[in-house]
Every structure is written in C-alpha cells, then in structure tokens.
Amino acid sequence: STINMKKTIILAALLFVSYSASSQVLISLLFGDALNSEKIEFGLDGGVNFANIANLETSKTLPLFNLGFYFDIKIKNQLMLHTGVLVKSNQGADNLAPYTLGDPDLDEQFADGYVTRKINNFSVPIMLKYRFAERFHIEAGPMLALRTKGNDEFKATVIDEDDLTYKLAIQDNYKRIDAGIMAGAGIKLNKKIPKSAQLGVRYYYGLVDPLIDNTGDSQNFTSWYLYFSIPIGVNKAEAEK
C-alpha cells in the first residue's frame, strides 16, 4: 500500500544516514515526492552556523556549513512536529590558544599561532513548531547529536597568512553523544502555497559538557544557525494526489 511504501522509504532514509551524507541527500532528492503527504512536509534543510564553545579563553565563533533533511509533521491546526537529520552538522570554535604538542620543534613553530577546533556531528532536532499569520513560525525543543570526528588544526604564519598548519585528531577527547535545547523563528517565502521554501534563524545551547574528564568549567557547545529549507517533490506529490 501507499502508506507502507512511505514507511519503508522513511526507514531506509534514516538508516542510511549512518553511512553517507552525500548519498542521503541524493535519496532525499529522488524520493521527496513519496515522503510528502497532506500531513507531512519533507525537504532539504541547510545553511551556515556560527559555532562556539563555552568557557574557552580567546575563543571566537567558527562559521560552518550544515546540510540535512527535515520533516514537518502536522499535529493539530498550526502546530507541527519539526524533526529530521542534519547529516553535516559541526560544532567548534576558532582562535583558541595553542597548547603543547609534546614536540619542542612543533611547539616553537606554533607558539605565536592559534587553533581552530571542529567537532563533526550527525544532529537530530525534535521541536514543536507553531505557525501564525499564515507565514511566520516559532519553534523550540531538544536536539541530540552523535559525534563522528574531531580535529584541532594548528595555524601559524611564516610568509603568507596561515601557511603553516598541523592537524591533530581529538575525537577521543569528546563524548559520543551531545544533547541540548534549540529554539528559533522563521518565515515562509510564499504564504499562498501551503508548502514553500522558508528562511529562519535558530540557536542551540548544549546542556551537557561534551569534554571527557573535564575538571574545569563546562565547555558546552553553542551555535547560531541561519538556515534555508525547501520542500522536495511537493508539486509532483500534489499532482499525483
């Protein structure tokens, strides 16, 4: 049946996230019309997030790209459940002070440099979303993340800016699971169409210290997201209906 087919496609898409972000996006494009229905809006969600880590001296926000897919599931009237997976969703910070690498030559070379920290995640938001005045919405709820990789990139200038780099894997210093609260607001670009592209902003604050065996102040992840979402296969799904 059509319902069973949709459930099978959704399950397959979710399982495939663990293997390949690029393949996931391809599946979304191919099967978007099958995943859209009267009560479910499916599409791609992505943009830029400005990440930081709390309680780190000299740190600055790190601009990063994010990309994934989303479901807006209608609950009642204008109330929806917003969920999905950001298959590319990184956290981190920029301009961290260099620390010892256990090699005097390397320590000397990067003494006047800085460190860019990037923690790669798969993230799953689970938010209640309320639409008002036909095109505006607010949303809030938890977000969970699964850590995949993590690197500190040491940078220093010899001749040209940041022409000396050294990358150090740090994923084993961070917990596999991160959890926090996300809230945001946005706008539909076309209020006359029930399912249209949207622009918005979200803020994430981690509620757990992701650093293993941290004896200092909690280093929670924080991030501002500027996002653009677009439904996939809506016109085809409506035509078939």
Coordinates of C-alpha atoms in Angstrom, one line a residue:
S1 CA 0.0 0.0 0.0
T2 CA 1.0 3.6 -0.3
I3 CA 1.3 4.0 3.5
N4 CA 3.6 1.0 3.8
M5 CA 5.7 2.3 0.9
K6 CA 6.1 5.6 2.6
K7 CA 7.1 4.0 5.9
T8 CA 9.7 1.8 4.2
I9 CA 11.2 4.7 2.4
I10 CA 11.4 6.8 5.6
L11 CA 13.0 4.0 7.5
A12 CA 15.6 3.3 4.7
A13 CA 16.5 7.0 4.6
L14 CA 17.0 7.3 8.3
L15 CA 19.2 4.2 8.5
F16 CA 21.3 5.3 5.6
V17 CA 22.4 8.5 7.5
S18 CA 25.0 6.5 9.3
Y19 CA 26.8 5.6 6.1
S20 CA 26.9 8.6 3.8
A21 CA 25.8 12.2 3.9
S22 CA 26.1 12.7 0.2
S23 CA 24.1 9.6 -0.6
Q24 CA 21.4 10.7 1.9
V25 CA 20.9 14.0 0.1
L26 CA 20.6 12.1 -3.2
I27 CA 17.9 9.8 -1.7
S28 CA 16.1 12.9 -0.5
L29 CA 16.0 14.4 -4.0
L30 CA 14.9 11.1 -5.6
F31 CA 12.1 10.2 -3.2
G32 CA 10.9 13.6 -1.9
D33 CA 7.5 13.2 -3.6
A34 CA 6.9 9.9 -1.9
L35 CA 7.7 11.3 1.5
N36 CA 5.3 14.3 1.2
S37 CA 1.6 13.9 2.1
E38 CA -1.2 16.1 3.4
K39 CA 0.1 15.9 7.0
I40 CA 3.9 15.6 6.3
E41 CA 6.2 18.1 4.6
F42 CA 9.6 16.8 3.6
G43 CA 12.6 18.6 2.3
L44 CA 16.2 19.7 2.5
D45 CA 17.5 22.0 5.3
G46 CA 20.8 23.7 5.3
G47 CA 22.8 26.9 5.8
V48 CA 25.5 28.4 7.9
N49 CA 26.0 28.1 11.6
F50 CA 28.3 30.2 13.8
A51 CA 29.7 27.8 16.5
N52 CA 31.5 28.4 19.7
I53 CA 32.5 26.5 22.9
A54 CA 31.7 28.0 26.3
N55 CA 34.4 28.9 28.8
L56 CA 37.4 28.8 26.5
E57 CA 39.7 31.8 26.7
T58 CA 40.4 33.8 23.5
S59 CA 37.8 31.7 21.5
K60 CA 35.8 33.2 18.6
T61 CA 32.9 31.9 16.7
L62 CA 33.6 29.5 13.9
P63 CA 31.5 29.7 10.7
L64 CA 30.5 26.3 9.4
F65 CA 28.1 24.8 6.8
N66 CA 25.3 22.4 7.6
L67 CA 23.1 20.3 5.5
G68 CA 20.3 17.7 6.1
F69 CA 16.7 16.8 5.6
Y70 CA 13.6 17.7 7.6
F71 CA 10.0 16.6 8.3
D72 CA 7.3 19.0 9.4
I73 CA 4.6 16.6 10.8
K74 CA 1.2 18.3 11.3
I75 CA -0.2 17.6 14.8
K76 CA -3.2 20.0 15.0
N77 CA -4.2 23.2 13.2
Q78 CA -1.0 25.2 13.1
L79 CA 1.0 23.1 15.5
M80 CA 3.6 20.8 14.0
L81 CA 6.5 18.5 15.0
H82 CA 9.7 19.5 13.3
T83 CA 12.4 16.8 13.1
G84 CA 14.9 15.2 10.7
V85 CA 18.6 14.8 10.5
L86 CA 21.4 17.3 9.9
V87 CA 23.9 14.8 8.3
K88 CA 26.5 17.6 8.2
S89 CA 26.3 19.5 11.5
N90 CA 29.6 20.6 13.1
Q91 CA 30.4 22.4 16.3
G92 CA 33.6 24.0 17.4
A93 CA 35.5 27.3 18.0
D94 CA 38.2 29.5 16.4
N95 CA 41.2 31.4 17.6
L96 CA 42.0 29.0 20.5
A97 CA 45.3 29.4 22.2
P98 CA 47.9 26.9 21.1
Y99 CA 49.0 24.2 23.6
T100 CA 51.9 21.8 23.8
L101 CA 52.0 19.0 21.2
G102 CA 54.8 17.1 23.0
D103 CA 57.3 18.1 20.4
P104 CA 59.6 21.2 21.1
D105 CA 60.0 22.0 17.4
L106 CA 56.3 22.0 16.7
D107 CA 55.6 23.9 19.9
E108 CA 58.0 26.6 18.9
Q109 CA 56.6 26.9 15.3
F110 CA 53.0 27.4 16.5
A111 CA 53.8 29.4 19.7
D112 CA 52.5 32.6 18.0
G113 CA 49.7 30.9 16.1
Y114 CA 46.2 29.8 17.0
V115 CA 44.0 26.7 16.9
T116 CA 40.7 26.0 15.0
R117 CA 38.6 23.2 16.7
K118 CA 36.0 21.4 14.7
I119 CA 33.8 18.5 16.0
N120 CA 31.8 16.7 13.4
N121 CA 28.2 15.5 14.3
F122 CA 25.0 14.0 13.0
S123 CA 22.3 16.0 14.7
V124 CA 18.6 15.3 15.2
P125 CA 16.3 18.2 16.2
I126 CA 12.9 17.4 17.8
M127 CA 11.0 20.6 18.1
L128 CA 7.4 21.8 18.4
K129 CA 6.7 24.3 15.6
Y130 CA 3.9 26.8 15.6
R131 CA 2.9 28.8 12.5
F132 CA 1.0 32.1 12.8
A133 CA -0.2 34.9 10.5
E134 CA 0.0 32.3 7.6
R135 CA 3.7 32.6 7.0
F136 CA 5.6 33.1 10.3
H137 CA 6.6 30.4 12.8
I138 CA 8.4 29.8 16.1
E139 CA 9.9 26.5 17.3
A140 CA 11.7 25.0 20.3
G141 CA 12.7 21.6 21.6
P142 CA 15.7 19.3 22.2
M143 CA 18.4 18.4 19.8
L144 CA 20.6 15.3 20.0
A145 CA 23.9 14.8 18.3
L146 CA 26.2 11.9 17.5
R147 CA 29.9 12.8 17.3
T148 CA 31.8 11.3 14.4
K149 CA 35.2 13.1 14.1
G150 CA 37.1 15.9 15.7
N151 CA 40.2 17.8 14.9
D152 CA 42.3 20.7 16.2
E153 CA 44.1 22.5 13.3
F154 CA 47.1 24.5 14.5
K155 CA 47.8 27.5 12.2
A156 CA 50.7 29.9 12.1
T157 CA 52.1 32.4 9.6
V158 CA 55.6 32.1 8.1
I159 CA 55.4 34.1 4.9
D160 CA 51.7 34.1 3.9
E161 CA 48.9 34.2 6.3
D162 CA 48.2 30.7 8.0
D163 CA 50.6 29.0 5.6
L164 CA 51.8 26.6 8.3
T165 CA 49.3 24.1 9.6
Y166 CA 49.2 20.9 11.6
K167 CA 46.1 18.8 12.2
L168 CA 45.6 16.7 15.4
A169 CA 42.7 14.2 15.9
I170 CA 40.9 14.9 19.1
Q171 CA 37.6 12.9 18.8
D172 CA 38.6 10.6 21.6
N173 CA 38.6 13.6 24.0
Y174 CA 34.8 14.1 23.3
K175 CA 31.7 12.2 24.3
R176 CA 29.9 10.4 21.5
I177 CA 26.5 12.0 22.4
D178 CA 25.7 15.6 22.9
A179 CA 22.3 17.0 23.9
G180 CA 20.8 20.5 24.2
I181 CA 18.0 22.9 23.5
M182 CA 17.3 24.5 20.2
A183 CA 14.8 27.4 19.6
G184 CA 14.2 29.6 16.5
A185 CA 11.9 31.6 14.3
G186 CA 11.3 31.8 10.5
I187 CA 9.2 32.8 7.6
K188 CA 7.6 31.2 4.6
L189 CA 8.7 32.9 1.4
N190 CA 5.2 32.4 -0.2
K191 CA 2.2 32.5 2.1
K192 CA -0.2 31.4 -0.6
I193 CA 1.5 28.0 -1.0
P194 CA 0.9 25.5 1.9
K195 CA 4.4 24.1 1.5
S196 CA 7.0 26.7 0.4
A197 CA 10.7 27.5 1.0
Q198 CA 11.5 29.0 4.3
L199 CA 14.2 31.2 5.9
G200 CA 15.0 31.4 9.6
V201 CA 17.4 31.5 12.5
R202 CA 17.9 29.0 15.3
Y203 CA 20.0 29.0 18.4
Y204 CA 21.4 25.9 20.1
Y205 CA 22.8 25.5 23.6
G206 CA 24.3 22.3 24.8
L207 CA 23.1 21.1 28.2
V208 CA 26.0 18.6 28.8
D209 CA 29.8 19.1 29.0
P210 CA 31.0 17.2 25.8
L211 CA 34.6 17.1 27.0
I212 CA 35.6 13.8 28.7
D213 CA 37.0 14.0 32.2
N214 CA 36.9 17.8 32.2
T215 CA 38.0 19.2 35.6
G216 CA 37.3 22.9 34.7
D217 CA 34.3 24.9 33.7
S218 CA 31.8 23.1 31.4
Q219 CA 32.6 23.5 27.7
N220 CA 29.1 23.4 26.3
F221 CA 28.6 23.7 22.6
T222 CA 26.7 26.8 21.4
S223 CA 25.7 27.8 17.9
W224 CA 23.6 30.2 15.8
Y225 CA 22.0 28.7 12.7
L226 CA 21.0 30.7 9.6
Y227 CA 19.0 28.3 7.5
F228 CA 17.1 27.9 4.3
S229 CA 14.7 25.0 3.8
I230 CA 13.0 23.8 0.7
P231 CA 10.3 21.1 0.3
I232 CA 11.2 18.4 -2.2
G233 CA 8.8 16.7 -4.6
V234 CA 5.8 18.7 -3.4
N235 CA 4.5 19.6 -6.9
K236 CA 4.7 16.0 -8.1
A237 CA 3.1 14.7 -5.0
E238 CA 0.2 17.1 -5.3
A239 CA -0.2 16.3 -9.0
E240 CA -0.4 12.6 -8.2
K241 CA -2.9 13.2 -5.4

